[in-house]
Structures are given as C-alpha cells and as structure tokens.
Coordinates of C-alpha atoms in Angstrom, one line a residue:
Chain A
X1 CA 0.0 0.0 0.0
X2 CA 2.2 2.8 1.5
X3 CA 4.3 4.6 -1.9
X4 CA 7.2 5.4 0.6
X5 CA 8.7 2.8 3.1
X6 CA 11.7 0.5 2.3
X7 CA 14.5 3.1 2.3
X8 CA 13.0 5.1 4.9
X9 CA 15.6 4.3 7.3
X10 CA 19.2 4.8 6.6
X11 CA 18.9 7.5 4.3
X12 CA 20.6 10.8 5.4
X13 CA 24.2 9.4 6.6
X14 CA 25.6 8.0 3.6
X15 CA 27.8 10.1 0.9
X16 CA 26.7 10.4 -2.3
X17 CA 29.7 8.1 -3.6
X18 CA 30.0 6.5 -7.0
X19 CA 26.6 6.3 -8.0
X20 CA 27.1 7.3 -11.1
X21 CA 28.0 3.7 -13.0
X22 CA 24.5 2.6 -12.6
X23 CA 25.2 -0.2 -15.2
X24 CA 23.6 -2.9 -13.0
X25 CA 19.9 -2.2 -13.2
X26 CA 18.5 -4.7 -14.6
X27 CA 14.5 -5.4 -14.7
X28 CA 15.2 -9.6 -13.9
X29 CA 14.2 -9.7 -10.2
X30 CA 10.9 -7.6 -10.6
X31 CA 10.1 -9.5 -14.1
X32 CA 11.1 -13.4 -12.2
X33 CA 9.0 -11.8 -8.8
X34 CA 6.1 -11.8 -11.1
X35 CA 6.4 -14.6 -13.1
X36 CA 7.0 -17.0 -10.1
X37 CA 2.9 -15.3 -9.2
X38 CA 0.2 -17.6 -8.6
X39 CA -3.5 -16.9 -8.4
X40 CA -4.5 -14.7 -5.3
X41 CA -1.1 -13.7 -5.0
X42 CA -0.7 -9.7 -5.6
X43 CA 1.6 -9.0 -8.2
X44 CA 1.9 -5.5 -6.4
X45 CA 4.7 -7.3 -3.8
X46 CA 7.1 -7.0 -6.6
X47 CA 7.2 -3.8 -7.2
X48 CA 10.8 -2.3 -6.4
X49 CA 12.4 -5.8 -6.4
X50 CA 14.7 -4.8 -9.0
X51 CA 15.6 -1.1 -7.3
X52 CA 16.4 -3.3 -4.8
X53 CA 19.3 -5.5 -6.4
X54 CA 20.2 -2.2 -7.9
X55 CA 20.6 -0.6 -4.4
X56 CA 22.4 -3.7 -3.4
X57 CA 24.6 -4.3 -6.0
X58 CA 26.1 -0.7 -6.7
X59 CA 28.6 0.9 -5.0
X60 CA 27.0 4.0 -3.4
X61 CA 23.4 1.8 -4.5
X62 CA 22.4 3.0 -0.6
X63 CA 23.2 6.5 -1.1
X64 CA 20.6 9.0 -1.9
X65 CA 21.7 9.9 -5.0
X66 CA 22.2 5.9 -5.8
X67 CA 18.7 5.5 -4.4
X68 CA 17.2 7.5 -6.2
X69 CA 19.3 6.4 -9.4
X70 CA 18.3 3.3 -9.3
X71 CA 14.3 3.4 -8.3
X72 CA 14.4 6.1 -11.5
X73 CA 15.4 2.9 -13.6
X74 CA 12.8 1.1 -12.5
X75 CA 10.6 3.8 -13.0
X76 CA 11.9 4.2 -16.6
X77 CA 10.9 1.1 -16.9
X78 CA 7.5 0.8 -15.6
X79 CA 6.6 3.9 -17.4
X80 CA 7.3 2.1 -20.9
X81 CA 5.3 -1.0 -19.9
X82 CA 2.2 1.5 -19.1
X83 CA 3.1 2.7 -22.2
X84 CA 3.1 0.1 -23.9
X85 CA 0.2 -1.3 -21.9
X86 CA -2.0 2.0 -22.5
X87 CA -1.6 2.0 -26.2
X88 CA -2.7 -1.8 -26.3
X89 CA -6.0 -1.1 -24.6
X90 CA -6.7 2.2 -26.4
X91 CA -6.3 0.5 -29.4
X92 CA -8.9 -2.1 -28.5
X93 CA -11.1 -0.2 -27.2
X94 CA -11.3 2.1 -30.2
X95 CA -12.1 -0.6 -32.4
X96 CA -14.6 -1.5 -30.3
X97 CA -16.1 2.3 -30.0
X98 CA -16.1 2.1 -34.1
X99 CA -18.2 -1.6 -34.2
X100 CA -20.6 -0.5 -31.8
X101 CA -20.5 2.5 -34.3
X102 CA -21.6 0.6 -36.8
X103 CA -24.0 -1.3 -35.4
X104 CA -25.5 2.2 -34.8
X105 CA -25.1 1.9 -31.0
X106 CA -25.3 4.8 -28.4
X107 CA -23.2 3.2 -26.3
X108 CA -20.9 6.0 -24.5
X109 CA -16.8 6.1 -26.3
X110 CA -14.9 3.4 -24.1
X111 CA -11.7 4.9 -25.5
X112 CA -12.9 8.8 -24.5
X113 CA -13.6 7.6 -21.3
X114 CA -10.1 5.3 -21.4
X115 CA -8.5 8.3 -21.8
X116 CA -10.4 10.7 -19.3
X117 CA -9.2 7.8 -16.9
X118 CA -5.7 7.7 -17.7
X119 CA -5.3 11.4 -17.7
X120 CA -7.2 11.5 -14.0
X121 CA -4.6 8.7 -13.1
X122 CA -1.8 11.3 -13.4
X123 CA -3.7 14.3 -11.6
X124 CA -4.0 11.4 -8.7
X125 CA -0.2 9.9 -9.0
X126 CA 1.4 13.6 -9.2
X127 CA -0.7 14.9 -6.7
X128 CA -0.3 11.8 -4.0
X129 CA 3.5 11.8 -4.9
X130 CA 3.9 15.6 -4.0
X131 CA 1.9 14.7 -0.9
X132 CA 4.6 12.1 -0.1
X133 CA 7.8 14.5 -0.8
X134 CA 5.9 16.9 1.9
X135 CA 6.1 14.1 4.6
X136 CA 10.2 14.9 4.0
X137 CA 10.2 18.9 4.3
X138 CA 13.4 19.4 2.9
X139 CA 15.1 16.8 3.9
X140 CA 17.2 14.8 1.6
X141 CA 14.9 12.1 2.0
X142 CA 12.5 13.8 -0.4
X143 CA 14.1 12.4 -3.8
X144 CA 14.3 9.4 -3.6
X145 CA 11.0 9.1 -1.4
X146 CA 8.7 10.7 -4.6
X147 CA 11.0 8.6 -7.1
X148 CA 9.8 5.7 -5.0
X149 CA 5.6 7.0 -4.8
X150 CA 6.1 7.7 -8.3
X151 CA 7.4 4.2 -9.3
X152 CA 5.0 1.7 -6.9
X153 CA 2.1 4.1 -8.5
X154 CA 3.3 4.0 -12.5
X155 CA 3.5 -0.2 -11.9
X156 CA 0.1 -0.3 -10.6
X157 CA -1.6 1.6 -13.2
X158 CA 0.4 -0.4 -15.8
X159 CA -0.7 -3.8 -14.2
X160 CA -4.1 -2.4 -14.0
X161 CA -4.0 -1.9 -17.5
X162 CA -2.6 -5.3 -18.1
X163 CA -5.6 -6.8 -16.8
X164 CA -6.9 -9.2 -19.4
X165 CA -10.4 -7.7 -19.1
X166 CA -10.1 -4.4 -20.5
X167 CA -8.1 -6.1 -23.5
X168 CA -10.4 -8.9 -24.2
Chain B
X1 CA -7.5 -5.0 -10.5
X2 CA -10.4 -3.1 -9.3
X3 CA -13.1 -5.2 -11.6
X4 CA -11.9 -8.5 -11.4
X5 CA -11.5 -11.3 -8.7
X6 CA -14.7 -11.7 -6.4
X7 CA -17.2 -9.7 -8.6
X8 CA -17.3 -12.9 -11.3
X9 CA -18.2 -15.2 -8.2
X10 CA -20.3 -12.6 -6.6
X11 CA -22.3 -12.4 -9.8
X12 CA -22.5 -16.0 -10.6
X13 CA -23.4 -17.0 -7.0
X14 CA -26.2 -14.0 -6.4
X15 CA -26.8 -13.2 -9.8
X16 CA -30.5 -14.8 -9.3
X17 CA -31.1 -13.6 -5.6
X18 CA -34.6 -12.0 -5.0
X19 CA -34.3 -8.6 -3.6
X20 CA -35.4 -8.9 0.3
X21 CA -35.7 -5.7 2.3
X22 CA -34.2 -7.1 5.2
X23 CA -30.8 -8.7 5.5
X24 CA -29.2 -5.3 3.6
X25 CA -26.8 -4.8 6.7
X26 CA -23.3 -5.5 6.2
X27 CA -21.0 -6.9 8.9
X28 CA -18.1 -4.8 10.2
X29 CA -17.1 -7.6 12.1
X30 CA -16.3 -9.8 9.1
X31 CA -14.1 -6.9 7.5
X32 CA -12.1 -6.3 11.0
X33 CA -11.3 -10.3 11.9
X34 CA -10.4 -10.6 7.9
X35 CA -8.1 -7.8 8.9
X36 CA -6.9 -8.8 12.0
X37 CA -5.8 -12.6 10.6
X38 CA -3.3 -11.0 7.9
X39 CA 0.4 -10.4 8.4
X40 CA 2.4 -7.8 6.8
X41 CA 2.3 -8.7 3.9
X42 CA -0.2 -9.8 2.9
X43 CA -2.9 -8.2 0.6
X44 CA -5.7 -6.2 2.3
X45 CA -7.8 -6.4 -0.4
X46 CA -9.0 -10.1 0.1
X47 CA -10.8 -8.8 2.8
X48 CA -13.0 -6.3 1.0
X49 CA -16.1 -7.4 -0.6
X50 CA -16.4 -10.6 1.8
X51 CA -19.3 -8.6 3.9
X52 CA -21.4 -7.7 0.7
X53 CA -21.1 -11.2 -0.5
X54 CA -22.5 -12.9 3.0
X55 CA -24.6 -10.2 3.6
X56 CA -26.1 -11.0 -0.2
X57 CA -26.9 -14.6 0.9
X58 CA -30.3 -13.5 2.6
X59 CA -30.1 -9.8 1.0
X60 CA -30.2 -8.0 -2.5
X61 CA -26.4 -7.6 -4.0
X62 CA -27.0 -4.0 -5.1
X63 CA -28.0 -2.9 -1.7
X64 CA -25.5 -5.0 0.2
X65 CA -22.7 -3.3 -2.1
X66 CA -24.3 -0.1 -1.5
X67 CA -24.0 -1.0 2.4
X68 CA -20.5 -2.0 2.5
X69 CA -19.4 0.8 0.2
X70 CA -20.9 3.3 2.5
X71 CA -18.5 1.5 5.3
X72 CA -15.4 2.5 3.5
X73 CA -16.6 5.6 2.7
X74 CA -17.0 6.2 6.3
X75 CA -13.8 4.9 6.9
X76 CA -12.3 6.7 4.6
X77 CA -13.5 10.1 6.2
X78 CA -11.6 8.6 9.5
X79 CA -8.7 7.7 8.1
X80 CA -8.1 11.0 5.8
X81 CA -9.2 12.8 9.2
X82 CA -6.1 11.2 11.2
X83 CA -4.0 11.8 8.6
X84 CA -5.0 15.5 7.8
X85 CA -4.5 15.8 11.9
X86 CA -1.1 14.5 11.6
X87 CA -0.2 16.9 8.7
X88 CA -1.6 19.9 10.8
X89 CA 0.8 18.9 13.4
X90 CA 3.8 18.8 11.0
X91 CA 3.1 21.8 9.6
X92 CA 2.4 23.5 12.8
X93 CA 5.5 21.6 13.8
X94 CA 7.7 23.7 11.7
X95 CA 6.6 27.0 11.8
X96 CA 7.2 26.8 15.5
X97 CA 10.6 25.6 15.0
X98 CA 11.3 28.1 12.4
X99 CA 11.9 25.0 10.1
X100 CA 11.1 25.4 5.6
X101 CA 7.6 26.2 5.6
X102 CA 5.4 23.0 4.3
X103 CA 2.0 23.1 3.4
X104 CA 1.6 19.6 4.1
X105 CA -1.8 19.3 4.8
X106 CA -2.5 21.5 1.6
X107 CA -1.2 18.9 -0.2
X108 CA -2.9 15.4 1.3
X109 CA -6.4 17.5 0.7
X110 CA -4.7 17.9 -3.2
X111 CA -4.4 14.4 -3.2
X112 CA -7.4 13.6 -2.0
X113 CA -9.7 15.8 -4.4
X114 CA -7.4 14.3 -7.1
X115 CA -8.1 10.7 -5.6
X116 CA -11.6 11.5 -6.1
X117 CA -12.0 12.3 -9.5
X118 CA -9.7 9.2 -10.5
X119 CA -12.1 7.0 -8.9
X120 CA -15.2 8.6 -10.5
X121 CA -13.0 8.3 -14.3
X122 CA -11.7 4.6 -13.5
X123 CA -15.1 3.7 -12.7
X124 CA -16.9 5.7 -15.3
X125 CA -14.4 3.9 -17.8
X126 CA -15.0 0.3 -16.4
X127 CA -18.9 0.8 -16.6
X128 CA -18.5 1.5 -20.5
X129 CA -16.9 -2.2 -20.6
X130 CA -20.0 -3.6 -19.3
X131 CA -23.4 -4.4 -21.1
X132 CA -25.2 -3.2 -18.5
X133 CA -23.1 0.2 -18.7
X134 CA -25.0 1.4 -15.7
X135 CA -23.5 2.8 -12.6
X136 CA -25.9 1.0 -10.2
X137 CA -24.8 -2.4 -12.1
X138 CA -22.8 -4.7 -9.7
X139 CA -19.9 -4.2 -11.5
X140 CA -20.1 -0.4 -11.2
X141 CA -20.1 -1.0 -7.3
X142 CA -17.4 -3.3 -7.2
X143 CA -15.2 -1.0 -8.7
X144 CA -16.0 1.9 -6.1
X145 CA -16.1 -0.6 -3.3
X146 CA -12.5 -1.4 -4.1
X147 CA -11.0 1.8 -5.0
X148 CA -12.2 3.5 -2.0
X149 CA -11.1 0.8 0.6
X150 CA -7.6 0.6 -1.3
X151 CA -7.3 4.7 -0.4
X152 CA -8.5 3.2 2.9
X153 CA -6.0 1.5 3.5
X154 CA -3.5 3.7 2.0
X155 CA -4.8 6.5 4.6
X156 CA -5.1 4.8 7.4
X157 CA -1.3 3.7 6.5
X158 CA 0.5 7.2 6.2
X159 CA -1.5 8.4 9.4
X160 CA 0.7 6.1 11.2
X161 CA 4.0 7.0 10.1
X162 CA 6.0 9.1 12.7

C-alpha cells in the first residue's frame, strides 16, 4: 500500500559516492517476482524488487543519489510498460467504439472515457507523490521518497492496464 | 485490479437472488477479523467485498454493495481525518521551530480531491466495458467498493508514520 517505506531508514548518513556507474539495473528480479505469481497472490509485492538489487549491488546503491538512481530505472521502466500497456488497450477499445458505431449503437466512447481515466490517473499519481515528498520537508529524504511513490504508483496503473479484461 | 476477482463469483453465486428488504446490513465484524488474521504482507484487499457477499446470501447484492461501500466511505472520512490531523501537526510543527515552511496538509487535501476524480473516471471507464453500462450495475459497485477501501488503506497507513 504505503508509496514510501523500504529506504525510509538509513537515508541521510551515507555520501553520495560512486553512483554514477548505474550499469547494473537490470528489470530480472521484478520480471522473475512476477512470473513466479500464482492466483490470489498480488503481483503489487514485486514492485521495487529490482531497485532493490540495484541498491544492493552498486557501490553508493544505498546512497541518496544511488537510491534515487536506481528506483528512476525502474521507474523508466515501468513507465514504458504503461506505455506500452495503454496504447494496447486504447487500441482495442477504439475498435470496439467504431463496431458498436456501426451497429448504430449509443453506447458512451470506451476509449474517451479510457483516456479521461488515464489522464485522472496522473492528476492522482502527481498529486499523492507531491503529498509524499511533503512528509520529507526538505530533507534529503524527499528524492528518492517521490521517485519511489512515483514508481510503486506508474507499476500499478500499468498492471491495472494489463488486466486481461479491459483487453479482451 | 479493481473489476476483477470476487465480482465474477459474486455475480455467478447471487446473480439470481430475489431482492429482500431485510438482511441489507453488512458486517463490520467480518471486515475487521479478515483484517486482523493477515500479516504484513499480505494483501488487504481479500478482505474487502467478503461482507457484501455474505450479507447478499439473505439480501439483495446492489444494496448490500451499497451498504459496504458506504462502510469504506465512512472509513475513509476517519482515516483521511487522522492523517490530515497529523499533517496539521507537521506543519504547525515547523513553523514553530522556524523550520522550511510545508504546506503539508494543503497537499494530502490535493491528493485527495485528485483521488476522487480518478475513482469517478476509473469507474466511469469500467462501466462502458459492461453491457449493462450502468453505474448502479454490480460491476459499477465493485469498482468503487474497491477503489475507495484501497485509499483506505493507504490513509489509514500514512496516518501512522512518525
């Protein structure tokens, strides 16, 4: 649930050391995290498991700066499967505004109101995440803490659109 | 995964229920030992839609949604209440101590507001997936019932942190 957490402890007293060769994100213990999923399990829990090994695996990884470096990555790479994701749904559901079209239905645009969704999603997501960097004032915490809301909330949106039922 | 899960079964099982006038109340009780039997880590979210589903054995779905939405809703307005409190304390917090200005509670009632209208668009976009298409459908409940005890949750959660 909570955006924040993990690094909350820890943060402030390391140096912002080499960071900067981030070479060893990699998206294999968040993609293995999910495959290894059965039913009633929540995909959610894997969320950050490859910031993690990133943290872990860098020197400086625990740093702020290599926090925040790496949860970015993972970001990055959330934000292209929502991406991805959104364009996959819009696309069907378009097709299935124009049949309904056809058919001379009234039915209310699935992909207007797809798109009314998405673009309250980000209102919300922005909004909670800026909410999140308050709980820091201006501590140092701050960056990687709304790097972190902003990645847990761009993977559930993009597993939400996943969901088989609004492709199907 | 606000449509799926419990909302096939729910249908399935009570789809042919005769609405009954009585038997519309929802347990809290079966929400808070749900609650009470998970550890850490475990999802929350099994344990929402449980009351509306026993409550529709003797009871009509729509109204036993309607009942255990209005529970969340209500605990909801707690749980954004405790953590506006908390945010009025850190912000009154650091004016005393001279600290950066934060307009922390300016921004959880941001979030909120913006909360709200993604739940109205998510569910207004799920309702256009459904024949039905109408916001009273079961469907159309489910989604609301699960969006607003997830921010529930997620409320009650950040009013906690130190």
């Amino acid at each position: 649930m909570l955006k924040i957490l993990a690094f909350a402890a820890g943060i402030a007293t390391t140096t912002a050391a080499s960071a900067d060769d981030l070479a060893r994100f990699t998206p294999r213990a968040t993609e293995t995290c999910l495959a290894a999923m059965v039913e009633d399990q929540n995909p959610t829990s894997c969320i950050g498991a490859s910031a993690n090994v990133c943290m872990e695996t860098t020197e400086g990884g625990w740093s702020t700066y290599g926090m925040s470096q790496c949860l970015d990555q993972e970001l990055q790479y959330w934000d292209a499967r929502l991406n991805t994701s959104y364009k996959t749904v819009r696309a069907k559901r378009k097709a299935t505004d124009a049949e309904m079209a056809e058919l001379g239905s009234a039915a209310p645009s699935q992909g207007d109101a797809l798109k009314n969704m998405q673009r309250a999603w980000i209102s919300y997501r922005d909004a909670t995440c800026d909410y999140e960097r308050s709980q820091w004032g201006g501590g140092t915490g701050g960056g990687p803490a709304t790097v972190s809301c902003l990645m847990y909330m761009t993977a559930e949106q993009a597993l939400y659109l996943e969901a088989d039922g609004l492709v199907d | 995964m606000k449509l799926l899960g419990s909302l096939l079964g729910m249908t399935i099982m009570f789809g042919a229920s005769v609405a009954q006038a009585e038997g519309t109340a929802i347990s809290a009780k079966v929400i808070d030992t749900c609650l009470s039997s998970l550890d850490r880590e475990s999802d929350k979210r099994v344990c929402v839609g449980q009351a509306a589903r026993d409550c529709a054995q003797a009871g009509d779905l729509g109204a036993c949604l309607n009942a255990e939405i209005a529970y969340w809703e209500a605990r909801l307005n707690v749980g954004f209440g405790m953590a506006l409190d908390r945010a009025l304390g850190k912000d009154s917090d650091a004016e005393s101590l001279e600290l950066e200005p934060r307009d922390q509670a300016g921004a959880l009632r941001t979030a909120q507001e913006s909360w709200n209208t993604y739940r109205s668009a998510t569910c207004a976009f799920e309702q256009t997936l459904w024949e039905t298409g109408t916001a009273t459908s079961p469907e159309s409940q489910g989604c609301h019932l699960y969006l607003t005890a997830e921010q529930t949750f997620y409320l009650e959660a950040v009013a906690l942190i130190e």
